[in-house]
Every structure is written in structure tokens, then in C-alpha cells.
mmCIF file of C-alpha atoms and ligand atoms in Angstrom:
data_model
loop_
_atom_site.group_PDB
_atom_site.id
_atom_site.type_symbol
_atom_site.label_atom_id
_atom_site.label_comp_id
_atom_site.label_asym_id
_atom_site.label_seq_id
_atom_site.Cartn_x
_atom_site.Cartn_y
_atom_site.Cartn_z
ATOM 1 C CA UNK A 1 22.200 -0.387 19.351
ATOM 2 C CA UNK A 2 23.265 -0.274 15.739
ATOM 3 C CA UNK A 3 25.058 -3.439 14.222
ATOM 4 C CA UNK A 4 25.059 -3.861 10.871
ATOM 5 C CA UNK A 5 24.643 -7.028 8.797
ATOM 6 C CA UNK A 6 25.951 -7.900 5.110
ATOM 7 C CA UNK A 7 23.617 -8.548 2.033
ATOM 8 C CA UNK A 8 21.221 -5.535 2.919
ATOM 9 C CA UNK A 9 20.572 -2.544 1.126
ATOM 10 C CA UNK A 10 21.982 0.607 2.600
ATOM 11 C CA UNK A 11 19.008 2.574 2.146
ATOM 12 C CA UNK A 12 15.195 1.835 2.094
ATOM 13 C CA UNK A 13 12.437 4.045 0.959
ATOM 14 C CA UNK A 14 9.618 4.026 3.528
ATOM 15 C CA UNK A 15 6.415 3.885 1.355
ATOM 16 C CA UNK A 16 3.782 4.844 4.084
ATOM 17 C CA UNK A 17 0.207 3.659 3.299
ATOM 18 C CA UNK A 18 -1.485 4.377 6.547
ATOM 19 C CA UNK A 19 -4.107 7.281 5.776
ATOM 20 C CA UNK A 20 -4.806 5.225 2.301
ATOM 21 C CA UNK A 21 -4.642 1.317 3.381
ATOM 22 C CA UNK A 22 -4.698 2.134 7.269
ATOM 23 C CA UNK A 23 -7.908 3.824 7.303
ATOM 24 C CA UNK A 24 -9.913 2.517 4.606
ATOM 25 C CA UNK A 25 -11.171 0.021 6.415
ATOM 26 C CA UNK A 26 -12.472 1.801 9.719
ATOM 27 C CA UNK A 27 -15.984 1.743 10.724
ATOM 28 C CA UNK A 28 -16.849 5.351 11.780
ATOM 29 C CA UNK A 29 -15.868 7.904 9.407
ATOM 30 C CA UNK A 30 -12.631 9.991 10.650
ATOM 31 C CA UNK A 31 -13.029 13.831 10.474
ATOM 32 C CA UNK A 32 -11.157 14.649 6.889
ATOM 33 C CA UNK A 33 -9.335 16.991 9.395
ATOM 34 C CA UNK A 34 -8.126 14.357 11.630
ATOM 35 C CA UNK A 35 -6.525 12.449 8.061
ATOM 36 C CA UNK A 36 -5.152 15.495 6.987
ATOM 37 C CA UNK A 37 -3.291 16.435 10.779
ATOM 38 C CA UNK A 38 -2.309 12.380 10.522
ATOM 39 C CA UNK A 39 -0.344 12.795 7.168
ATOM 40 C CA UNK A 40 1.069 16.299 8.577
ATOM 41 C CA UNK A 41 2.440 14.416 11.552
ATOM 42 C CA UNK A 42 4.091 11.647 9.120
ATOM 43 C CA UNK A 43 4.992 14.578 6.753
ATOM 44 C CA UNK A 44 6.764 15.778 9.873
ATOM 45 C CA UNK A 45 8.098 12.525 11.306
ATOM 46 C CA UNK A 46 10.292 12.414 8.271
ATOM 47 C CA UNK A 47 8.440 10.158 5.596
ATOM 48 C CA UNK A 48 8.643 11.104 2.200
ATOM 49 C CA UNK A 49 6.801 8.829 0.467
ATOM 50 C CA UNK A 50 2.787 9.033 1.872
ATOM 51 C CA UNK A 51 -0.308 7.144 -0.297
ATOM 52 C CA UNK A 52 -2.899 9.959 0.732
ATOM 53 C CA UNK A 53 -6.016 8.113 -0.120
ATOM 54 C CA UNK A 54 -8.404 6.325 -3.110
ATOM 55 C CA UNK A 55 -10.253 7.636 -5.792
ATOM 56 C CA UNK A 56 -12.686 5.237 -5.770
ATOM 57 C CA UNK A 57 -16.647 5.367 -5.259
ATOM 58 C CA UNK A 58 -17.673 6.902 -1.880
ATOM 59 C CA UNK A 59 -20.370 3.722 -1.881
ATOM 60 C CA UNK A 60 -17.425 1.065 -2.465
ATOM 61 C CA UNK A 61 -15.110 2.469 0.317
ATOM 62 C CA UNK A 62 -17.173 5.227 2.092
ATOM 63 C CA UNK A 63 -14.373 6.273 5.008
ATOM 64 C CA UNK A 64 -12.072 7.800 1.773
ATOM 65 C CA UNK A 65 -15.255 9.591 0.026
ATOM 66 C CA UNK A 66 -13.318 13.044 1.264
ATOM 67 C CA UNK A 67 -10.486 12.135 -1.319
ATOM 68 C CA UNK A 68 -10.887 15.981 -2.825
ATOM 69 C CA UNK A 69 -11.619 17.453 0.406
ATOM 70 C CA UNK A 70 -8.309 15.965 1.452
ATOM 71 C CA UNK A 71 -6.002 16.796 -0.821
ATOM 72 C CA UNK A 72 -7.345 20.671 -1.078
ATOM 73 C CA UNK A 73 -6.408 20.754 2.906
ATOM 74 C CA UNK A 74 -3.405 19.338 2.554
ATOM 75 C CA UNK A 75 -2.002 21.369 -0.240
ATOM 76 C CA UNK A 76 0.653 21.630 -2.667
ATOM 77 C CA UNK A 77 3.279 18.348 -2.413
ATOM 78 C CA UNK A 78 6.642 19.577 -1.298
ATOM 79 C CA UNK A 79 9.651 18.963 -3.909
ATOM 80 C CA UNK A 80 11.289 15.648 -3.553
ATOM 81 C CA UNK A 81 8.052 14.344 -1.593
ATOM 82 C CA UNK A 82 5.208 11.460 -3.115
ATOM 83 C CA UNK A 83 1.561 11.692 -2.514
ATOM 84 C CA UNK A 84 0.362 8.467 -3.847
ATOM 85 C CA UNK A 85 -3.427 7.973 -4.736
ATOM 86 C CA UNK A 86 -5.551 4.818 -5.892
ATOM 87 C CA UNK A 87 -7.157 5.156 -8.993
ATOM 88 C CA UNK A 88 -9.246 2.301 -10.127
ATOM 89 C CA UNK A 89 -10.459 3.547 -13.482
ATOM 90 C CA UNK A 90 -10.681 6.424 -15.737
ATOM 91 C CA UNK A 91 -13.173 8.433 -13.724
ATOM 92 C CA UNK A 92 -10.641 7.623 -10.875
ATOM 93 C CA UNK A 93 -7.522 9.098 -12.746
ATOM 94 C CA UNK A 94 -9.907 12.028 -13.772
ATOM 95 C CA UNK A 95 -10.750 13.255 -10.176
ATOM 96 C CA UNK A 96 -7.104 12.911 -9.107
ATOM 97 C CA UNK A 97 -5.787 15.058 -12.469
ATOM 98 C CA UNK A 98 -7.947 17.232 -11.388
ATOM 99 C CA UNK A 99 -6.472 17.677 -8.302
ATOM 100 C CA UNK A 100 -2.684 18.087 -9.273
ATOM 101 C CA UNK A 101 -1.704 14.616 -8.669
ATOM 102 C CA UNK A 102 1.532 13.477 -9.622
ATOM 103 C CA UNK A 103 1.354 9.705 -8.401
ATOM 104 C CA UNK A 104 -1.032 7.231 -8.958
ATOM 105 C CA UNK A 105 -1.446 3.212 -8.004
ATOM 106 C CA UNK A 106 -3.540 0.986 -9.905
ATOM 107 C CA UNK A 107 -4.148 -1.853 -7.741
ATOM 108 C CA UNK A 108 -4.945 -5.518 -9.819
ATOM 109 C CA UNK A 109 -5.433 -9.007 -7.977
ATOM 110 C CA UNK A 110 -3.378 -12.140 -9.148
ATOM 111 C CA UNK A 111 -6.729 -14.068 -8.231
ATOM 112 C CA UNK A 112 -9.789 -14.329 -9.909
ATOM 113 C CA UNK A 113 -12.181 -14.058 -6.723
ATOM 114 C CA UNK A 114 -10.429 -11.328 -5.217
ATOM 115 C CA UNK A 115 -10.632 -9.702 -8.174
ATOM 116 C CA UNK A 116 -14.210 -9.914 -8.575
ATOM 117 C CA UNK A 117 -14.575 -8.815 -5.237
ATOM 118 C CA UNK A 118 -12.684 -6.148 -5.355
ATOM 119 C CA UNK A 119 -12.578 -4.600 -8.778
ATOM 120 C CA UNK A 120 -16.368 -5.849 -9.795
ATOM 121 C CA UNK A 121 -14.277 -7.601 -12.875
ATOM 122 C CA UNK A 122 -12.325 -10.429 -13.832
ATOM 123 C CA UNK A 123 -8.321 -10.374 -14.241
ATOM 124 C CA UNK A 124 -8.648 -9.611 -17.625
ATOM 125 C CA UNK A 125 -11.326 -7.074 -17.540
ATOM 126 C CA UNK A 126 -9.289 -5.087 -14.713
ATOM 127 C CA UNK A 127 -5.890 -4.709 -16.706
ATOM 128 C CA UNK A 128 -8.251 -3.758 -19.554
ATOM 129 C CA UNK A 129 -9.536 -1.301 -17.121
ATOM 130 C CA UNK A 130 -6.208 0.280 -15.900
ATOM 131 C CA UNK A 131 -4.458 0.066 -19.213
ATOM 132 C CA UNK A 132 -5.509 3.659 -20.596
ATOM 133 C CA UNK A 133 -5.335 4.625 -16.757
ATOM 134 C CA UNK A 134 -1.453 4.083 -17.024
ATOM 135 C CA UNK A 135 -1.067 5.151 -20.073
ATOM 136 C CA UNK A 136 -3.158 8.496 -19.890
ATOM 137 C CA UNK A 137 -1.234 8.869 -16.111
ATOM 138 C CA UNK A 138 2.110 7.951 -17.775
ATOM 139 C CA UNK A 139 1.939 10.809 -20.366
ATOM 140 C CA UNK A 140 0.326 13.339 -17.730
ATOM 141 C CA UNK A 141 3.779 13.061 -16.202
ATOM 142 C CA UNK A 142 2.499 11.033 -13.372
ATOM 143 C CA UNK A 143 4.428 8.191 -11.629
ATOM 144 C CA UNK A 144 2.546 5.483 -11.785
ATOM 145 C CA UNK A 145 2.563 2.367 -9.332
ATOM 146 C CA UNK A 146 0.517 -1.500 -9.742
ATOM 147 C CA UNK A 147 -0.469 -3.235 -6.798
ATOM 148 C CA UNK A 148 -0.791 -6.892 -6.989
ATOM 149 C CA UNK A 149 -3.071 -8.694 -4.250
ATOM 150 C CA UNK A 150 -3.206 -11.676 -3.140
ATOM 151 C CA UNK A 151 0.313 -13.116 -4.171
ATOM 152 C CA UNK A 152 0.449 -15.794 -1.265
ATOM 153 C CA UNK A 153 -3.055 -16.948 -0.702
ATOM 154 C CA UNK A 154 -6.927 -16.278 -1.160
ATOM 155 C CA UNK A 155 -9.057 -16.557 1.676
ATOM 156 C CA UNK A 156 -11.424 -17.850 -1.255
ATOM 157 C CA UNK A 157 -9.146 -19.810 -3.485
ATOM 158 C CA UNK A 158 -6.472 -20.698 -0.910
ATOM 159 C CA UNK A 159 -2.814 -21.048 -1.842
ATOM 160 C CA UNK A 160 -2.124 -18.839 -4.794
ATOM 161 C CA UNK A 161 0.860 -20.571 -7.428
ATOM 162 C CA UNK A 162 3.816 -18.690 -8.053
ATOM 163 C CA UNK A 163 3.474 -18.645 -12.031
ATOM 164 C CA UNK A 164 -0.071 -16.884 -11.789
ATOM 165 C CA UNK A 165 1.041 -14.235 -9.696
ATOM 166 C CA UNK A 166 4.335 -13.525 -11.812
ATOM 167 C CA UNK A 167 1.743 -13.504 -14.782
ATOM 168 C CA UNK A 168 -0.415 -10.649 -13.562
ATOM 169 C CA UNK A 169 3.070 -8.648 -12.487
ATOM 170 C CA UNK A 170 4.152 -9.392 -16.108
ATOM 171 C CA UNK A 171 0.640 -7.931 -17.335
ATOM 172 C CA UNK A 172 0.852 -4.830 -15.111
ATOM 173 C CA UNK A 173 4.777 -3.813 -15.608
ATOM 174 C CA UNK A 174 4.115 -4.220 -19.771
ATOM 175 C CA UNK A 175 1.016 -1.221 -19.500
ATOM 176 C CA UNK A 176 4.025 0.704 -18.237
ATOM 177 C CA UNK A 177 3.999 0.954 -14.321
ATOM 178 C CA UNK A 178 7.023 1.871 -12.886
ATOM 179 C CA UNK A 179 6.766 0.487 -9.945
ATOM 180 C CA UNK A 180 4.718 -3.320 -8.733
ATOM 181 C CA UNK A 181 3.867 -3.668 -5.410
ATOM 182 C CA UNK A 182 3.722 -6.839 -4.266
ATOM 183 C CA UNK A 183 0.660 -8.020 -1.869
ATOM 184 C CA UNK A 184 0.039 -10.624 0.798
ATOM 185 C CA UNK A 185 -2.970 -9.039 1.556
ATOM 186 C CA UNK A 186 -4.196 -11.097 4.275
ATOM 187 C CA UNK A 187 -0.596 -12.283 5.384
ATOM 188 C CA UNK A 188 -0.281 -15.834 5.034
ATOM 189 C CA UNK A 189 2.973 -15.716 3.597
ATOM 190 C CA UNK A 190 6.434 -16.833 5.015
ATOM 191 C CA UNK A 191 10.190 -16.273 4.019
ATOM 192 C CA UNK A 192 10.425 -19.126 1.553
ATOM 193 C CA UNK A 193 7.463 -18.550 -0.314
ATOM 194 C CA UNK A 194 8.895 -14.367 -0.404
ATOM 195 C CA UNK A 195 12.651 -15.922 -1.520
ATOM 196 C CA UNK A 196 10.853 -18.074 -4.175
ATOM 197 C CA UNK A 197 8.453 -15.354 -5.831
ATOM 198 C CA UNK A 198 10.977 -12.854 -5.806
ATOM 199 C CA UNK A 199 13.210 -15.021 -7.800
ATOM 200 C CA UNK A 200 10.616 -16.191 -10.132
ATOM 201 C CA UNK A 201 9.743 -12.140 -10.813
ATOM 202 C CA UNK A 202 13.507 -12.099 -11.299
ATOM 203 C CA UNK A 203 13.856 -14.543 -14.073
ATOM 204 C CA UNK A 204 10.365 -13.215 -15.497
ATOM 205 C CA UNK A 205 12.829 -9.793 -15.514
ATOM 206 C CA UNK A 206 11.292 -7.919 -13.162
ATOM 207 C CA UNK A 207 14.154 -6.878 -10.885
ATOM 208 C CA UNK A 208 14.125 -6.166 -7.127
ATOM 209 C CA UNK A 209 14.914 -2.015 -8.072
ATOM 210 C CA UNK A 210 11.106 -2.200 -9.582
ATOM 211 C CA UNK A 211 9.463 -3.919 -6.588
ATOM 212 C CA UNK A 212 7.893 -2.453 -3.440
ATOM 213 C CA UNK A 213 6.324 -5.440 -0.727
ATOM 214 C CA UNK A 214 3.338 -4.900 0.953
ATOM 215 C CA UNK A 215 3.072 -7.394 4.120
ATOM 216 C CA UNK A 216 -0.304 -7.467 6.058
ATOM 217 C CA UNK A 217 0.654 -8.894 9.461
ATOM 218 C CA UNK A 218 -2.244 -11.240 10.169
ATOM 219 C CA UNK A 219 -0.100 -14.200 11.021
ATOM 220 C CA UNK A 220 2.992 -12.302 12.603
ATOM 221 C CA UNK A 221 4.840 -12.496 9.743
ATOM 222 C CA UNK A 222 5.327 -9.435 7.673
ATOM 223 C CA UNK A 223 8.589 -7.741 9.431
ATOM 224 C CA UNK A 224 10.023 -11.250 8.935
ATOM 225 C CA UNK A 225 8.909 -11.302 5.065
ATOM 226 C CA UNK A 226 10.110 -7.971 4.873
ATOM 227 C CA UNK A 227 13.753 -8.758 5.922
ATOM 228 C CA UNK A 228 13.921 -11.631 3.708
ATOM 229 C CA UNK A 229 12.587 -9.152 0.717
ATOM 230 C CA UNK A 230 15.271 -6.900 2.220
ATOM 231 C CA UNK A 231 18.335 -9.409 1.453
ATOM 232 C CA UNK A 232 17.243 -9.936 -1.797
ATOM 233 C CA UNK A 233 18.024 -6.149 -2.755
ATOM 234 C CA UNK A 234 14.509 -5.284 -2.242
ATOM 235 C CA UNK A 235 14.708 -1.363 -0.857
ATOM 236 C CA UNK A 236 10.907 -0.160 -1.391
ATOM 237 C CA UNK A 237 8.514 -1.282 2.110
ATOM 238 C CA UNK A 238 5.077 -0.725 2.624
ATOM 239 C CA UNK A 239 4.083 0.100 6.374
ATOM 240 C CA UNK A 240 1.000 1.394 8.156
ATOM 241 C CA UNK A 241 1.759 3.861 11.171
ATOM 242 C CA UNK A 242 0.890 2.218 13.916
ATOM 243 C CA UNK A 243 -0.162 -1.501 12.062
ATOM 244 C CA UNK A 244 -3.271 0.271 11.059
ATOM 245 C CA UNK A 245 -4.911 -1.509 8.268
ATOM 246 C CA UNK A 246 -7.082 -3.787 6.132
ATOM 247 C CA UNK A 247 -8.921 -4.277 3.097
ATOM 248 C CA UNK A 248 -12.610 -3.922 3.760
ATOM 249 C CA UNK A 249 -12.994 -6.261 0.352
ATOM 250 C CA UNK A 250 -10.787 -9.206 2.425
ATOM 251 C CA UNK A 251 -12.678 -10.119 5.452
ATOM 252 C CA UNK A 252 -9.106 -12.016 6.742
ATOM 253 C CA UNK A 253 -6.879 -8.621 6.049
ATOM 254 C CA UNK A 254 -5.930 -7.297 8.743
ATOM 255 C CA UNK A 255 -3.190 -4.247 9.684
ATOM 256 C CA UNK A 256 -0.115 -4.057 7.489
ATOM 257 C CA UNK A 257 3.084 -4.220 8.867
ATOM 258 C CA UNK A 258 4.121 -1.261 11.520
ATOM 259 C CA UNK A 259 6.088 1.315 10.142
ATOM 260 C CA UNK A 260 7.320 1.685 13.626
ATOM 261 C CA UNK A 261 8.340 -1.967 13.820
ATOM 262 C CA UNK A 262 10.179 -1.798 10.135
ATOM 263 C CA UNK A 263 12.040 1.229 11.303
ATOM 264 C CA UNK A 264 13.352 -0.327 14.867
ATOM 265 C CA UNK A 265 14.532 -3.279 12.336
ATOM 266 C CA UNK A 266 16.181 -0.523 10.269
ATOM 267 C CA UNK A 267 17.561 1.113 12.814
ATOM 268 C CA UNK A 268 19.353 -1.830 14.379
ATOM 269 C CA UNK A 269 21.104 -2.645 10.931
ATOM 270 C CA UNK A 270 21.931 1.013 10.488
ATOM 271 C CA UNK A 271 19.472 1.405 7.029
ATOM 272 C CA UNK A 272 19.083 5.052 6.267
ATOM 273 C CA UNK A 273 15.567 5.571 5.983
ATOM 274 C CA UNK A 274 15.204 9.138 7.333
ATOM 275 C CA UNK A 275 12.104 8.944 9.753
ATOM 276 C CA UNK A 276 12.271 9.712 13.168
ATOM 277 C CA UNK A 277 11.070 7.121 15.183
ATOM 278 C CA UNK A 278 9.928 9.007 18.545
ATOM 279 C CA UNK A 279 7.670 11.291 16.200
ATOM 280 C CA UNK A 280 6.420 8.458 14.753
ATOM 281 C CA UNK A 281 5.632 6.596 18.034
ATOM 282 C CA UNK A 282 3.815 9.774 19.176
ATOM 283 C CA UNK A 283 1.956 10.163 15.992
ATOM 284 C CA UNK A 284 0.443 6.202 16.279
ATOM 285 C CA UNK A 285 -0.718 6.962 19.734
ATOM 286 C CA UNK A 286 -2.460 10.475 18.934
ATOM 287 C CA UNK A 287 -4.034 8.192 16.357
ATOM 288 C CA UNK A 288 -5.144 5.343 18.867
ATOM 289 C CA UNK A 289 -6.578 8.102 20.523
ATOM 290 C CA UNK A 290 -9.003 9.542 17.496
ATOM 291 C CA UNK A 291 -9.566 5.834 17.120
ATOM 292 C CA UNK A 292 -10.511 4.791 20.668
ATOM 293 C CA UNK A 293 -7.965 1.811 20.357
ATOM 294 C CA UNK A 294 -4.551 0.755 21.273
ATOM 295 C CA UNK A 295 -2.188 0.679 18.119
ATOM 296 C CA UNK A 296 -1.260 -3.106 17.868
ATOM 297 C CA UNK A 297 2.560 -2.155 16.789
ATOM 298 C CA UNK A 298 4.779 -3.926 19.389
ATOM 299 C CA UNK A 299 6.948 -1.082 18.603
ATOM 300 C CA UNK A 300 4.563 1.479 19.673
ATOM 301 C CA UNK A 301 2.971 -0.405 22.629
ATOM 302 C CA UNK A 302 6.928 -0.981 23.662
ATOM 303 C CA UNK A 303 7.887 2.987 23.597
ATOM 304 C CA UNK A 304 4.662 4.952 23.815
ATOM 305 C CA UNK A 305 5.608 4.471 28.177
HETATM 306 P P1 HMG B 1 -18.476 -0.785 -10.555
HETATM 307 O O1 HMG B 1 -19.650 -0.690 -9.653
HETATM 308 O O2 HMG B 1 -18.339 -1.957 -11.479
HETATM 309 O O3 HMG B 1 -18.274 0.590 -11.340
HETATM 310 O O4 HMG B 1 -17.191 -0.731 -9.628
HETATM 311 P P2 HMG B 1 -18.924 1.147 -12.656
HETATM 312 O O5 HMG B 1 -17.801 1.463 -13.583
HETATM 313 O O6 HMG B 1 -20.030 0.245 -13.120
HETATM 314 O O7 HMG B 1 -19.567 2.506 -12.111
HETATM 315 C C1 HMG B 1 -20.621 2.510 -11.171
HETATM 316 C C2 HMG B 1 -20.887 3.949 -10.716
HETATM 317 O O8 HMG B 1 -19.751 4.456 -9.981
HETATM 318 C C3 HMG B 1 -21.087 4.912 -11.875
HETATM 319 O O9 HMG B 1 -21.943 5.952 -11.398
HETATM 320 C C4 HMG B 1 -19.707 5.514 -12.073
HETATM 321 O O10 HMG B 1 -19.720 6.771 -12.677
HETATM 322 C C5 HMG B 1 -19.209 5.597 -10.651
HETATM 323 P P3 HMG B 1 -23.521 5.969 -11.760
HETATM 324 O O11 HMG B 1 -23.563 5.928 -13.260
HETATM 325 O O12 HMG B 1 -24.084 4.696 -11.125
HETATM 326 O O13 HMG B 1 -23.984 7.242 -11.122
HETATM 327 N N1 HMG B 1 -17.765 5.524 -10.585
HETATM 328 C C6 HMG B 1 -16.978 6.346 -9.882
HETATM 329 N N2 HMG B 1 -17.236 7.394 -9.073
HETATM 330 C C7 HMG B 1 -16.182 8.005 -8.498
HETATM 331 N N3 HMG B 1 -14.901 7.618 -8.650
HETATM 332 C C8 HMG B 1 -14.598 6.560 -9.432
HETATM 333 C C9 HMG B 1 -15.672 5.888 -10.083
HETATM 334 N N4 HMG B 1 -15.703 4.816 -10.885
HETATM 335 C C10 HMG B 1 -16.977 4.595 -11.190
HETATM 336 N N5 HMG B 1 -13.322 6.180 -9.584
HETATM 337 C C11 HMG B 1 -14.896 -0.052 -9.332
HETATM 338 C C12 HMG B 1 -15.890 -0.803 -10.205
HETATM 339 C C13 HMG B 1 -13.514 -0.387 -9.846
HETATM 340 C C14 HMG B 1 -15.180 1.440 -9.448
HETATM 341 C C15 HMG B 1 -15.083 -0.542 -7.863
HETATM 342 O O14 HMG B 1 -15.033 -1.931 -7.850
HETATM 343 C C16 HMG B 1 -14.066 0.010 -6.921
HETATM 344 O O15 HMG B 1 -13.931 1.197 -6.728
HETATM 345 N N6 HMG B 1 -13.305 -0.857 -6.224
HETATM 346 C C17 HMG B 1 -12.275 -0.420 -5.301
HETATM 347 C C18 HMG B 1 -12.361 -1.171 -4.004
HETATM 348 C C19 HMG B 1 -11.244 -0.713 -3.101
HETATM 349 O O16 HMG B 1 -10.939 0.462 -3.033
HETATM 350 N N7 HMG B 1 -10.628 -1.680 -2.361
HETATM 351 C C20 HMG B 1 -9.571 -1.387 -1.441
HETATM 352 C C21 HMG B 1 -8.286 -1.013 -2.107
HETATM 353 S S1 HMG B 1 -7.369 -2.398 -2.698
HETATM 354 C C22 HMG B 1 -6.447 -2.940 -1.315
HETATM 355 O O17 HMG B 1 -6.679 -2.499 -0.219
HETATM 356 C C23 HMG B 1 -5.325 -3.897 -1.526
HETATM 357 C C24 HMG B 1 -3.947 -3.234 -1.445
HETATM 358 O O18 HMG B 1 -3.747 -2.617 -0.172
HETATM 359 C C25 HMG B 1 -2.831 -4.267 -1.681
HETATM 360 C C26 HMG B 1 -2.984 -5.521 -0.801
HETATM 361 O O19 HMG B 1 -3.051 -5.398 0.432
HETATM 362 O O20 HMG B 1 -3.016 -6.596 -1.396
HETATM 363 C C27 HMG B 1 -3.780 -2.133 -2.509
HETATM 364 MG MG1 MG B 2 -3.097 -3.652 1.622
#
């Protein structure tokens, strides 16, 4: 049933991250085949916005070492659809040129640990590293997105303060991104701490129209997060078919939030958001299947019969 509520947006752009964020962090390799008949499914279950995979090392994430082989059996992006990639560096933003892309993500870390984990640098030294990324991406014609981890809390450094995260966002929106994602990348967060960060990015005059959230949903709490982002004017959600997910440079990440579950919530408020949920349902569990596990969407495990 459909009833809608006031102070949401009318429309929300699905940005789907499951064959990128959803995968990277699976044990066994999945057939480059399998990846590309999961994004065809998505394609075809209505999303229009799908982050494909990383450009990164095959020896730091080895499941997305097919990022070419990927992309040349998928094929040309259709007009008016996004194929986001991660590009780390340079040599990342290279290998993706060279493949046609026309949407990147650099992806920085508000703390200092993570970012050292992750990005084998400091804060600083990464947005050195991805300024001529967005730059040279910027005048390739790309569109160019910055994730921010670790917004909430650090498994290593614990809670992280509002001012250092805004700081970082700052950082990444002046090398030019157009859009910031923002991360609780193992999902400690809850609503307050989302009302209060999006206000502080606010005053720091980055406005909810250049802000996607990106909810892992360790602790249960990302649909709720995402609703609260929602009534702030936020229209641009992250979500993993089927809650698959994790980063394998987080040992505490775990899936991000459903897409399934975000578009029941969508659905019930009457938000355009032009997926289909039933293909969607049926794509998660074709997935579980190549996985050998249950999707852990309640959405999925509620319709999937
Ligand atoms: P490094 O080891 O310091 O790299 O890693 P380097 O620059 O010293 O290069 C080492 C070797 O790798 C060199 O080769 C380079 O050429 C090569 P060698 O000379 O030894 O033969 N190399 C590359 N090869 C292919 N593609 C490249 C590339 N770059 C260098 N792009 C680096 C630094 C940034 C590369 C590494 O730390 C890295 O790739 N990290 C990425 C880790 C990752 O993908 N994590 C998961 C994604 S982030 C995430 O999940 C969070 C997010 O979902 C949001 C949230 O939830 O919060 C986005
Ligand atoms: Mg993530």
C-alpha cells in the first residue's frame, strides 16, 4: 500500500553498487560472466545508475581483477544510463579511459587508519593522489564522484568527529567532484549522528543535491539512516542487490543496505525510483544461488516465497 508522507523528496536516484561494493569482498572468484549477467539483470530490473567495478590492483582486491574483461562483455552504456568505476590513482583512471568510461569514483577516508589501510597513504597523500585523477577525469568529460569512508566510526580509531569528516568532504568537493558520497562503512551510525553531519556539510556549503549516502547495515541501521538522509532532501542512495557487501580493507564492514529493502520503503511513500521490485527480488536470489548463500535482505527473504 502506497501512503505518502510530507518532507520527502519525490524522486530518488537508485545508485546500485552491488557488482562493485557487493562483490569485492567475496572469497571465491565469480565467473566475469556471472558479474556481467548480474548487472544485465539490474540493467533490466530498471536501475540506471550501476558502479560496475574497481580499477584497482588485481593483488589489492583480486575478485575485481576482470575490470577490462568486464566492461568489454558488457558493452557500450546505454544513453541516459551510469556505469560508475573506482579509480584509485592515475594508472586507475588510465585503464578505465581506456575503456570508454564516462564515470569515475575516487574513494578517500575521513580517518587516518582507514586510510592507510586502504589507500597505502595518509589523508593528505590520498587527495594528493586523486587530485590530477579528478581533474584529468573532469576534462575527459567524465562525471566524477568522491567517496568518503568512515564518517561515523573506525573500527581502529572509534568514533569519528563531525568537523574531520566535513574537512575531508571539503577537500574532495574543492578538486572538483561532482558528487560526495557519504560512508558509514561499517554501519555504526544512527539518525542523529546522519541529521547532525548532514547539517554540518550544509553550513560547510555542501548541499544535500551534491550528496549520495552509503549505509553498510552491520548494526540494522542503514534503511533507518537512509530515511532520515531522505527528509533532509537527500535524493541520491547507495544499495547492494540483495545486502551484498563489504570492504575487504574493514574487517567490521559488512553488506550495504538492500536495494530491495530501500525500494519497499520507496514504494510505500510513493518515491519514483523506476526499478521493479519483483525483478529485483528474482535477480538477488539467482545471485544467492551463484553464491551458495541466502541473500540477508529481509526484503528478499520476505518475497523470494
Ligand atoms: P600501492 O601498493 O601503494 O601502489 O597501493 P603503488 O602506487 O606503489 O603501486 C604498486 C604497484 O601496483 C605498481 O606495479 C603499480 O604500477 C601498480 P609494480 O611497479 O609493482 O609492477 N598499480 C596498479 N595496477 C593496476 N591498476 C592500478 C594500479 N595502481 C598501481 N590502479 C593503491 C596504492 C591505491 C593502488 C592501493 O592501495 C589500492 O588499490 N587500494 C584500493 C583498495 C580497495 O579497492 N578497497 C575497497 C574499495 S573502498 C570501499 O569499499 C569503501 C566504499 O565502499 C565506501 C564505504 O563503504 O565507506 C567506497
Ligand atoms: Mg562501501
Amino acid at each position: 500500500m502506497t501512503e505518502p508522507a510530507p518532507g520527502f523528496p519525490d524522486q530518488v536516484t537508485i545508485y546500485e553498487v552491488g557488482p562493485r561494493d557487493g562483490l569485492q569482498n567475496e572469497k571465491s572468484v565469480v565467473p566475469v560472466e556471472v558479474k556481467a549477467e548480474f548487472v544485465r539483470r539490474l540493467v533490466a530490473a530498471g536501475l540506471g545508475t550501476i558502479e560496475l567495478t574497481s580499477f584497482v590492483p588485481a593483488k589489492w582486491v583480486p575478485q575485481l581483477g576482470d575490470a577490462e574483461e568486464l566492461l568489454e562483455l558488457l558493452g557500450p552504456v546505454a544513453a541516459g544510463q551510469q556505469r560508475p568505476v573506482l579509480v584509485p590513482n592515475e594508472r586507475g583512471l588510465d585503464r578505465a579511459l581506456e575503456r570508454g568510461v564516462k564515470a569515475v569514483a575516487v574513494f578517500g577516508s575521513a580517518t587516518e587508519t582507514f586510510a592507510r589501510k586502504n589507500l597505502n597513504r595518509t589523508v593528505e597523500e590520498s587527495l594528493e593522489m586523486f587530485a590530477p585523477v579528478v581533474q584529468r577525469a573532469l576534462d575527459s568529460g567524465a562525471w566524477v564522484r568522491g567517496y568518503v569512508s568512515m564518517c561515523f566510526g573506525d573500527p581502529w580509531e572509534g568514533p569519528v568527529p563531525v568537523t574531520q569528516v566535513v574537512d575531508v568532504c571539503s577537500r574532495l568537493m574543492d578538486l572538483g567532484c561532482d558528487q560526495l558520497s557519504i560512508g558509514d562503512t561499517i554501519g555504526v551510525g544512527t539518525t542523529g549522528h546522519v541529521s547532525r553531519l548532514l547539517d554540518a556539510l550544509d553550513a560547510a556549503g555542501i548541499g544535500v543535491d551534491q550528496i549520495g549516502v552509503h549505509f553498510h547495515d552491520t548494526y540494522g541501521q542503514a534503511l533507518a539512516n537512509t530515511m532520515t538522509a531522505l527528509s533532509h532532501g537527500v535524493s541520491v542512495v547507495d544499495a547492494s542487490a540483495g545486502g551484498l557487501g563489504g570492504c575487504p580493507y574493514a574487517k567490521s564492514a559488512t553488506g550495504n543496505l538492500a536495494t530491495e529493502d530501500l525500494v519497499w520503503a520507496l514504494d510505500g511513500l510513493g518515491i519514483d525510483h523506476g526499478a521493479d521490485l519483483d525483478a529485483l527480488v528474482e535477480t538477488s536470489v539467482w545471485m544467492a544461488g551463484q553464491l551458495g548463500r541466502p541473500s540477508p535482505s529481509r526484503v528478499v527473504k520476505a518475497l523470494a516465497g
